[in-house]
Coordinates of C-alpha atoms and ligand atoms in Angstrom, one line a residue:
M3 CA 22.0 -12.2 4.0
Q4 CA 21.7 -15.8 3.1
F5 CA 18.7 -18.0 3.8
D6 CA 18.1 -21.4 2.8
L7 CA 15.7 -21.7 0.2
N8 CA 13.6 -25.0 -0.3
K9 CA 13.7 -26.4 -4.0
R10 CA 10.5 -25.0 -5.1
Q11 CA 11.6 -21.5 -3.9
V12 CA 15.2 -21.9 -5.6
K13 CA 13.1 -22.8 -9.1
L14 CA 10.8 -20.3 -8.7
T15 CA 13.6 -17.3 -8.2
E16 CA 15.9 -18.7 -10.9
A17 CA 12.8 -18.9 -13.4
L18 CA 12.0 -15.4 -12.8
S19 CA 15.8 -14.2 -12.6
K20 CA 16.1 -15.8 -16.4
I21 CA 13.0 -13.7 -17.1
I22 CA 14.3 -10.7 -15.8
Q23 CA 18.2 -11.2 -17.6
D24 CA 16.1 -11.5 -21.1
E25 CA 14.3 -8.1 -20.6
I26 CA 17.8 -6.7 -19.5
G27 CA 19.7 -8.1 -22.5
E28 CA 23.1 -6.5 -22.8
T29 CA 22.0 -3.5 -21.4
Y30 CA 19.9 -2.6 -18.1
I31 CA 15.9 -1.7 -16.9
S32 CA 14.6 1.0 -14.9
F33 CA 14.3 -0.1 -11.6
S34 CA 10.5 0.8 -11.5
K35 CA 10.6 -2.0 -14.5
Y36 CA 12.6 -4.8 -12.1
M37 CA 10.2 -4.2 -9.2
S38 CA 6.8 -4.7 -12.0
L39 CA 8.3 -7.8 -12.8
A40 CA 9.4 -9.1 -9.4
L41 CA 6.4 -8.5 -7.8
Y42 CA 3.5 -8.7 -10.5
H43 CA 5.1 -11.3 -13.2
P44 CA 2.1 -13.2 -14.1
Q45 CA 3.2 -16.6 -12.8
Y46 CA 6.5 -16.0 -10.9
G47 CA 5.8 -12.4 -9.3
Y48 CA 6.1 -12.1 -5.4
Y49 CA 2.1 -11.4 -5.4
N50 CA 1.3 -13.9 -8.1
N51 CA 3.1 -17.0 -7.2
L52 CA 1.7 -19.3 -4.5
L53 CA 3.9 -19.1 -1.8
Y54 CA 2.6 -17.9 1.3
K55 CA 3.5 -14.2 2.2
F56 CA 0.8 -12.7 4.8
G57 CA 0.7 -13.0 8.5
S58 CA 2.8 -14.1 11.4
S59 CA 3.8 -17.1 9.0
G60 CA 4.9 -15.4 5.9
D61 CA 7.0 -12.0 4.9
F62 CA 4.5 -9.1 6.2
I63 CA 1.7 -8.4 8.4
T64 CA -0.6 -5.7 7.8
A65 CA -3.3 -3.7 10.3
P66 CA -6.1 -5.5 8.9
L67 CA -4.3 -9.0 9.7
V68 CA -3.3 -7.2 13.1
S69 CA -7.0 -6.6 14.0
E70 CA -10.9 -6.6 13.1
L71 CA -10.3 -3.3 15.1
F72 CA -8.9 -1.5 11.7
A73 CA -11.7 -2.4 9.8
V74 CA -14.1 -1.2 12.5
G75 CA -12.4 2.1 12.6
L76 CA -12.6 2.4 8.9
S77 CA -15.8 1.3 8.6
R78 CA -17.3 3.9 10.7
Q79 CA -15.3 6.5 8.6
I80 CA -17.3 4.7 5.8
K81 CA -20.5 5.1 7.4
E82 CA -20.4 8.5 8.0
I83 CA -19.4 9.1 3.9
F84 CA -22.5 7.2 3.5
K85 CA -24.9 9.7 5.2
R86 CA -23.7 12.1 2.5
N87 CA -25.8 11.3 -0.3
V88 CA -22.6 9.0 -1.6
V89 CA -23.5 6.0 -3.5
K90 CA -23.4 3.2 -0.7
N91 CA -20.2 1.4 -2.8
I92 CA -16.8 0.9 -1.9
L93 CA -14.2 0.0 -4.1
E94 CA -11.0 -1.8 -2.4
F95 CA -7.8 -1.8 -4.3
G96 CA -5.4 -4.6 -3.5
A97 CA -7.2 -6.7 -1.2
G98 CA -4.5 -8.5 -0.3
N99 CA -5.8 -11.9 1.3
G100 CA -9.5 -10.6 1.5
Q101 CA -9.2 -9.9 5.2
L102 CA -10.2 -6.2 5.2
M103 CA -13.0 -7.1 2.4
L104 CA -14.8 -9.6 5.2
D105 CA -14.4 -7.7 8.2
I106 CA -15.8 -4.2 6.3
L107 CA -18.9 -5.8 5.3
A108 CA -19.2 -7.4 9.4
N109 CA -19.5 -3.9 10.4
T110 CA -21.2 -2.0 7.6
K111 CA -23.5 -5.1 7.0
D112 CA -26.7 -3.6 5.2
E113 CA -25.6 0.1 4.8
I114 CA -23.6 -1.1 2.0
K115 CA -25.0 -1.5 -1.7
H116 CA -21.9 -3.0 -3.5
Y117 CA -18.3 -3.9 -2.9
Y118 CA -16.2 -4.0 -5.8
I119 CA -12.4 -5.1 -5.5
L120 CA -9.4 -4.7 -8.0
E121 CA -6.4 -6.8 -7.5
L122 CA -3.5 -7.0 -9.7
S123 CA -2.9 -10.8 -8.2
T124 CA -5.0 -13.5 -10.1
S125 CA -3.9 -15.7 -7.1
L126 CA -4.8 -13.2 -4.5
V127 CA -8.6 -12.7 -6.2
Q128 CA -9.0 -16.6 -6.0
V129 CA -7.5 -16.1 -2.3
Q130 CA -10.7 -13.6 -1.7
K131 CA -13.1 -15.2 -3.7
E132 CA -12.7 -18.6 -1.7
R133 CA -12.4 -17.0 2.0
L134 CA -15.6 -14.9 0.9
L135 CA -17.6 -18.0 -0.1
K136 CA -16.3 -19.7 2.9
E137 CA -16.1 -17.3 6.1
K138 CA -19.1 -14.8 4.3
P139 CA -21.2 -16.3 2.1
E140 CA -23.9 -14.5 3.0
F141 CA -22.6 -11.3 1.4
K142 CA -21.8 -13.1 -2.0
D143 CA -24.1 -11.5 -4.3
R144 CA -22.8 -7.7 -3.5
V145 CA -19.1 -8.4 -3.6
S146 CA -17.6 -8.3 -7.3
W147 CA -14.0 -8.1 -8.9
L148 CA -13.0 -6.0 -11.6
T149 CA -10.6 -6.7 -14.4
E150 CA -10.1 -3.0 -14.8
L151 CA -10.5 0.4 -13.7
P152 CA -14.0 1.5 -14.3
K153 CA -15.2 4.2 -16.5
K154 CA -16.8 6.1 -13.5
F155 CA -17.1 5.1 -9.9
D156 CA -19.3 6.7 -7.0
G157 CA -18.7 6.0 -3.6
V158 CA -16.0 5.4 -1.5
I159 CA -12.3 3.8 -2.8
I160 CA -10.0 2.5 -0.3
G161 CA -6.7 0.8 -0.5
N162 CA -4.2 -0.1 2.4
E163 CA -0.6 -0.8 1.7
V164 CA -1.6 -0.7 -2.1
L165 CA 0.7 2.7 -2.8
D166 CA 3.8 1.3 -1.3
A167 CA 3.7 -1.7 -3.7
I168 CA 3.2 0.2 -6.8
P169 CA 6.6 0.4 -8.7
C170 CA 9.0 3.5 -7.4
D171 CA 12.4 4.4 -9.4
V172 CA 15.6 5.2 -7.5
V173 CA 17.4 8.3 -8.1
H174 CA 20.6 9.4 -7.2
W175 CA 22.0 13.2 -6.5
Q176 CA 25.5 13.7 -7.1
N177 CA 27.6 16.9 -7.8
G178 CA 24.4 18.7 -8.6
K179 CA 23.7 16.1 -11.1
I180 CA 20.8 13.6 -10.9
Y181 CA 21.3 10.0 -11.8
S182 CA 18.8 7.2 -12.2
K183 CA 19.8 4.1 -10.6
V184 CA 19.1 1.1 -13.0
V185 CA 19.3 -2.7 -13.0
S186 CA 21.8 -4.8 -15.1
F187 CA 23.3 -8.2 -14.6
N188 CA 26.8 -8.5 -13.7
A189 CA 29.1 -11.5 -12.5
D190 CA 25.9 -13.8 -11.8
K191 CA 23.7 -11.2 -10.1
F192 CA 21.5 -8.3 -10.8
V193 CA 23.1 -5.1 -9.6
F194 CA 22.6 -0.9 -9.5
T195 CA 24.4 1.1 -12.3
D196 CA 24.2 4.9 -12.2
I197 CA 23.1 6.5 -15.4
K198 CA 21.6 10.2 -16.6
A199 CA 18.0 10.4 -15.5
D200 CA 15.8 11.1 -18.6
E201 CA 13.4 14.2 -18.8
N202 CA 10.5 12.8 -16.8
T203 CA 12.7 12.3 -14.2
Q204 CA 14.9 15.5 -13.9
E205 CA 11.9 17.2 -14.2
V206 CA 10.1 15.7 -10.9
C207 CA 13.2 15.9 -9.3
K208 CA 13.5 19.2 -10.0
N209 CA 10.4 20.1 -7.6
I210 CA 12.0 18.3 -5.0
R211 CA 13.5 19.9 -2.1
Q212 CA 16.7 18.1 -1.9
T213 CA 20.2 19.6 -1.3
T214 CA 22.7 17.0 -0.1
N215 CA 25.4 15.5 -2.2
N216 CA 25.8 11.9 -2.6
Y217 CA 21.8 11.1 -1.6
T218 CA 19.7 8.1 -3.1
S219 CA 16.1 8.3 -2.6
E220 CA 13.2 7.5 -4.7
I221 CA 10.5 8.6 -6.7
S222 CA 6.9 7.3 -8.4
L223 CA 5.7 8.2 -11.4
E224 CA 3.7 5.2 -11.4
R225 CA 1.8 6.2 -7.8
M226 CA 1.0 9.5 -9.4
G227 CA -0.2 7.9 -12.2
F228 CA -2.5 5.8 -10.2
I229 CA -3.9 8.7 -8.4
K230 CA -4.5 10.3 -11.5
S231 CA -6.7 7.5 -13.1
L232 CA -8.6 7.3 -9.4
S233 CA -9.1 11.2 -9.6
E234 CA -10.6 10.4 -13.5
M235 CA -12.6 7.6 -12.3
L236 CA -14.3 9.0 -9.1
H237 CA -17.2 11.0 -10.3
T238 CA -19.0 12.0 -6.4
G239 CA -17.1 10.4 -3.1
V240 CA -14.0 9.8 -1.3
I241 CA -10.8 8.0 -1.4
I242 CA -9.0 6.9 1.4
L243 CA -5.4 5.4 1.2
I244 CA -3.6 4.4 4.3
D245 CA 0.6 3.3 4.2
Y246 CA 3.7 4.2 5.5
G247 CA 5.3 7.1 4.7
Y248 CA 5.7 10.9 5.5
G249 CA 5.5 14.3 4.0
E250 CA 8.0 15.4 1.5
S251 CA 10.2 17.5 4.0
E252 CA 10.2 14.2 6.2
F253 CA 10.5 12.1 3.0
Y254 CA 13.8 13.6 1.6
L255 CA 15.2 14.4 5.0
P256 CA 19.0 14.9 4.6
T257 CA 20.0 12.1 7.1
R258 CA 17.9 9.4 4.9
V259 CA 20.5 9.3 2.6
Q260 CA 19.9 5.7 1.4
G261 CA 16.1 6.6 1.1
T262 CA 13.2 4.2 1.8
L263 CA 13.8 1.2 -0.6
R264 CA 13.7 -2.2 1.3
G265 CA 12.7 -5.8 0.9
F266 CA 11.6 -8.2 3.3
F267 CA 11.8 -11.9 3.4
R268 CA 10.3 -14.2 6.3
Q269 CA 10.1 -11.0 8.4
H270 CA 13.9 -10.1 7.6
L271 CA 14.8 -6.5 6.4
L272 CA 17.3 -7.3 3.7
D273 CA 20.1 -5.3 2.5
D274 CA 20.1 -6.0 -0.9
V275 CA 16.7 -5.7 -2.5
L276 CA 17.6 -7.1 -5.9
M277 CA 18.2 -10.5 -4.1
Y278 CA 15.7 -13.8 -4.7
P279 CA 13.5 -11.7 -7.2
G280 CA 10.0 -13.2 -6.7
L281 CA 10.5 -14.3 -3.1
I282 CA 10.9 -11.0 -1.5
D283 CA 8.8 -8.0 -1.0
I284 CA 9.8 -5.1 -2.3
T285 CA 8.4 -1.8 -1.0
S286 CA 9.4 2.1 -0.3
S287 CA 7.5 4.7 1.8
V288 CA 5.1 6.7 0.2
D289 CA 5.6 10.4 -0.4
F290 CA 2.5 11.9 0.4
T291 CA 3.4 15.4 -0.7
A292 CA 3.7 14.1 -4.3
I293 CA 0.5 12.1 -3.8
A294 CA -1.8 15.1 -2.2
K295 CA 0.1 17.2 -5.0
T296 CA -1.2 14.8 -8.5
A297 CA -4.5 14.7 -6.3
I298 CA -5.1 18.4 -6.1
D299 CA -3.9 19.1 -9.6
N300 CA -6.5 16.2 -11.0
N301 CA -9.5 17.5 -8.9
L302 CA -9.7 16.0 -6.5
E303 CA -9.8 17.6 -2.8
L304 CA -7.6 17.0 -0.1
L305 CA -9.9 16.1 3.1
G306 CA -7.1 15.4 5.9
Y307 CA -3.9 14.0 6.0
T308 CA -2.9 12.1 9.5
T309 CA -1.6 9.4 11.4
Q310 CA -3.3 6.0 11.6
S311 CA -3.3 6.5 15.5
S312 CA -5.3 9.5 15.2
F313 CA -7.6 8.1 12.3
L314 CA -8.3 5.6 14.4
I315 CA -9.0 7.2 17.8
N316 CA -11.1 10.1 15.6
C317 CA -13.3 7.2 14.2
G318 CA -14.1 5.9 18.2
I319 CA -11.8 2.9 18.6
I320 CA -11.5 3.2 21.8
Q321 CA -15.0 3.2 22.9
E322 CA -15.1 0.0 20.6
L323 CA -12.9 -1.4 22.8
E324 CA -14.4 -0.3 26.3
K325 CA -18.0 -1.6 24.6
R326 CA -16.1 -4.9 24.0
H327 CA -15.1 -5.1 27.4
K328 CA -18.5 -5.1 28.6
K329 CA -19.2 -8.3 26.4
C330 CA -15.8 -10.6 26.3
T331 CA -13.7 -12.3 29.0
D332 CA -10.8 -10.7 30.9
S333 CA -8.3 -12.8 28.5
E334 CA -10.1 -11.5 25.0
Y335 CA -10.0 -8.2 26.5
L336 CA -6.2 -8.3 27.0
Q337 CA -5.8 -9.9 23.3
L338 CA -8.1 -7.1 21.9
T339 CA -5.9 -4.4 23.6
N340 CA -2.8 -5.7 22.5
Q341 CA -3.8 -5.6 19.2
L342 CA -5.0 -2.2 19.5
N343 CA -1.9 -0.8 21.0
R344 CA 0.3 -2.5 17.9
L345 CA -2.1 -0.2 15.4
I346 CA -1.7 2.7 17.3
S347 CA 1.1 2.9 19.5
P348 CA 3.6 5.5 18.5
N349 CA 6.5 3.1 18.2
Q350 CA 4.6 0.3 16.4
M351 CA 2.1 1.4 13.3
G352 CA 0.5 4.3 14.8
E353 CA 2.6 7.0 13.8
A354 CA 4.7 5.5 10.9
F355 CA 1.2 4.9 8.8
K356 CA -0.9 7.9 7.8
V357 CA -4.2 8.2 6.4
I358 CA -4.8 10.6 3.5
A359 CA -8.3 11.3 1.9
F360 CA -9.5 12.9 -0.8
S361 CA -13.2 14.1 -2.0
K362 CA -14.7 14.7 -5.5
N363 CA -18.0 16.8 -5.8
L364 CA -18.6 16.9 -1.9
D365 CA -18.6 19.2 0.9
N366 CA -14.6 19.1 2.2
V367 CA -15.4 19.7 6.0
D368 CA -15.9 17.6 9.4
Y369 CA -14.6 14.1 8.5
L370 CA -14.7 11.4 11.3
G371 CA -11.4 10.1 10.9
F372 CA -9.6 14.1 10.6
S373 CA -11.3 15.6 13.2
G374 CA -8.3 15.6 15.5
N375 CA -4.6 16.0 14.7
D376 CA -5.2 16.5 10.8
R377 CA -1.7 17.6 9.7
S378 CA -2.5 18.4 6.4
Y379 CA -0.3 21.4 6.9
T380 CA 2.9 19.6 7.0
L381 CA 2.5 18.5 3.5
Ligands
SAM419 C1 1.0 -5.1 0.6 S1 -0.3 -5.8 0.1 C2 -1.6 -5.2 1.1 C3 -2.8 -6.3 0.9 C4 -4.4 -5.5 1.7 N1 -4.3 -4.2 1.1 C5 -3.7 -5.7 3.2 O1 -3.6 -4.8 3.9 O2 -3.5 -6.9 3.9 C6 -0.7 -4.9 -1.4 C7 -1.4 -5.5 -2.5 O3 -1.9 -4.4 -3.5 C8 -2.3 -5.0 -4.9 N2 -1.8 -3.9 -5.9 C9 -0.6 -4.0 -5.8 N3 -0.7 -2.3 -6.8 C10 -2.0 -2.6 -7.7 C11 -3.0 -1.7 -8.2 N4 -2.3 -1.0 -8.9 N5 -4.1 -2.3 -8.3 C12 -4.8 -2.8 -7.7 N6 -3.9 -3.9 -6.8 C13 -2.6 -3.5 -6.3 C14 -1.2 -5.9 -4.4 O4 -1.6 -7.6 -5.4 C15 -1.2 -6.7 -3.3 O5 -2.5 -7.4 -3.1

C-alpha cells in the first residue's frame, strides 16, 4: 500500500529511517528496538513528533475520545476504590491528548486529592498541559507530571491503551525451533530476518502453549518489566489497565499464524509495519495471561479481568445514560447512545478491549467493575 505523503512527512520519515539505519549498521536490531525508535525517538518518533494522530482526522481513536461516558464508568470504579481507605491519588500512564484526565477530573471533582501523569512523549505532555489550563483551569494545582516512576505510590494507577504501545518482539516457531524476527536494512527498505532466539526469548516461549508449525507471534519482555515496576512502586492501591488483547490460549490460537502485530496510518491497517517509521502507529494485542502471571509473581493480587463492555455496564453506564436522557434533547441522547454503542457493542470496542485490575494491600472482594462476567478464569 502506498500513500501520498506531504513534504514534512517525507522529511520526517527519511530522517528517522537514517537514524534507524545507523543503529542497524551492517547487522540488525531487535524488533522491540525498532519499535521503540519508531514510536519514541525523542524528535521524530511517532508519539513525539508533532504530526496529529488522535481522533477521526488522525490515525486512531481511543475510548476516551469516543465518549466521556468511558471516563464516567471508570470514575465510578475509582470512587468506589477510594471508599476503601485508599489515598485519593490517581496516576495515569500514557495520557495521550489528555482527554481521560480532563473527564476523570470532571467526574471525581473533590473526591480526588491529586492527579499525576507519567507520559513518555514530551510533545504530548505539552498538549496535556495546554488542554488542562484551557479546559479545566480550576484543577491546575491538583495535576502534576512526573518524569520518572515514583519510588512509592498510594492510590489508583490507570492506563488506557498503554500496554499495546510498549514495544514487543516478534517470534517465529518453525520445525521445533524458535527464531526472533529482527530488523535489517536491505535494498532500500527495512525487512524482517529470522535469527536464532536468545536465551531470554527461548525461556519465555517455552512456557507458551503454542504447537503450530511455521507460526509467527509476539512476546513482550518490556510489558512484563512495566508491570514489575508498577508492582514495586505501588504500596497500597489498585492498578486498572484497559487494552485490546486476549488470554494466552486465545492470543496464540493455531489460526492466528501471523500474530497480532499491526500498523495504522490514517485509519488504514497496513500490511507492512516497517514502512514510514515515525509516521505510523505500531501496536500489538496484549497477552493478558502474561500480564497477570507477571503481576502475581510480583506480589500483586488479581482483582478481575473482563471485557470493556461488562466493566462499563457493571459500573452503571446504562443508568448514567438514562439519567442524562432526562436532561438532554433527543438528538443529544441519540448521539450519546451511538457513542455508548461504540464503547460496548461486541463488534466494536466492547469485546476486543479488556479491563484487568490488580491490588496491593487491599481486600480482594466485590469490585464494582468486575461484579458480573469476571473472566479471570480464562487467563
Ligand atoms: C495509544 S496511546 C493512548 C493514549 C491515551 N491513553 C488514550 O487512551 O487516548 C499510548 C500512550 O502511551 C504512552 N506510553 C507508552 N509507553 C509508555 C510508558 N512506558 N510510560 C508512559 N507512557 C507511555 C504513549 O506516549 C501514548 O501517549
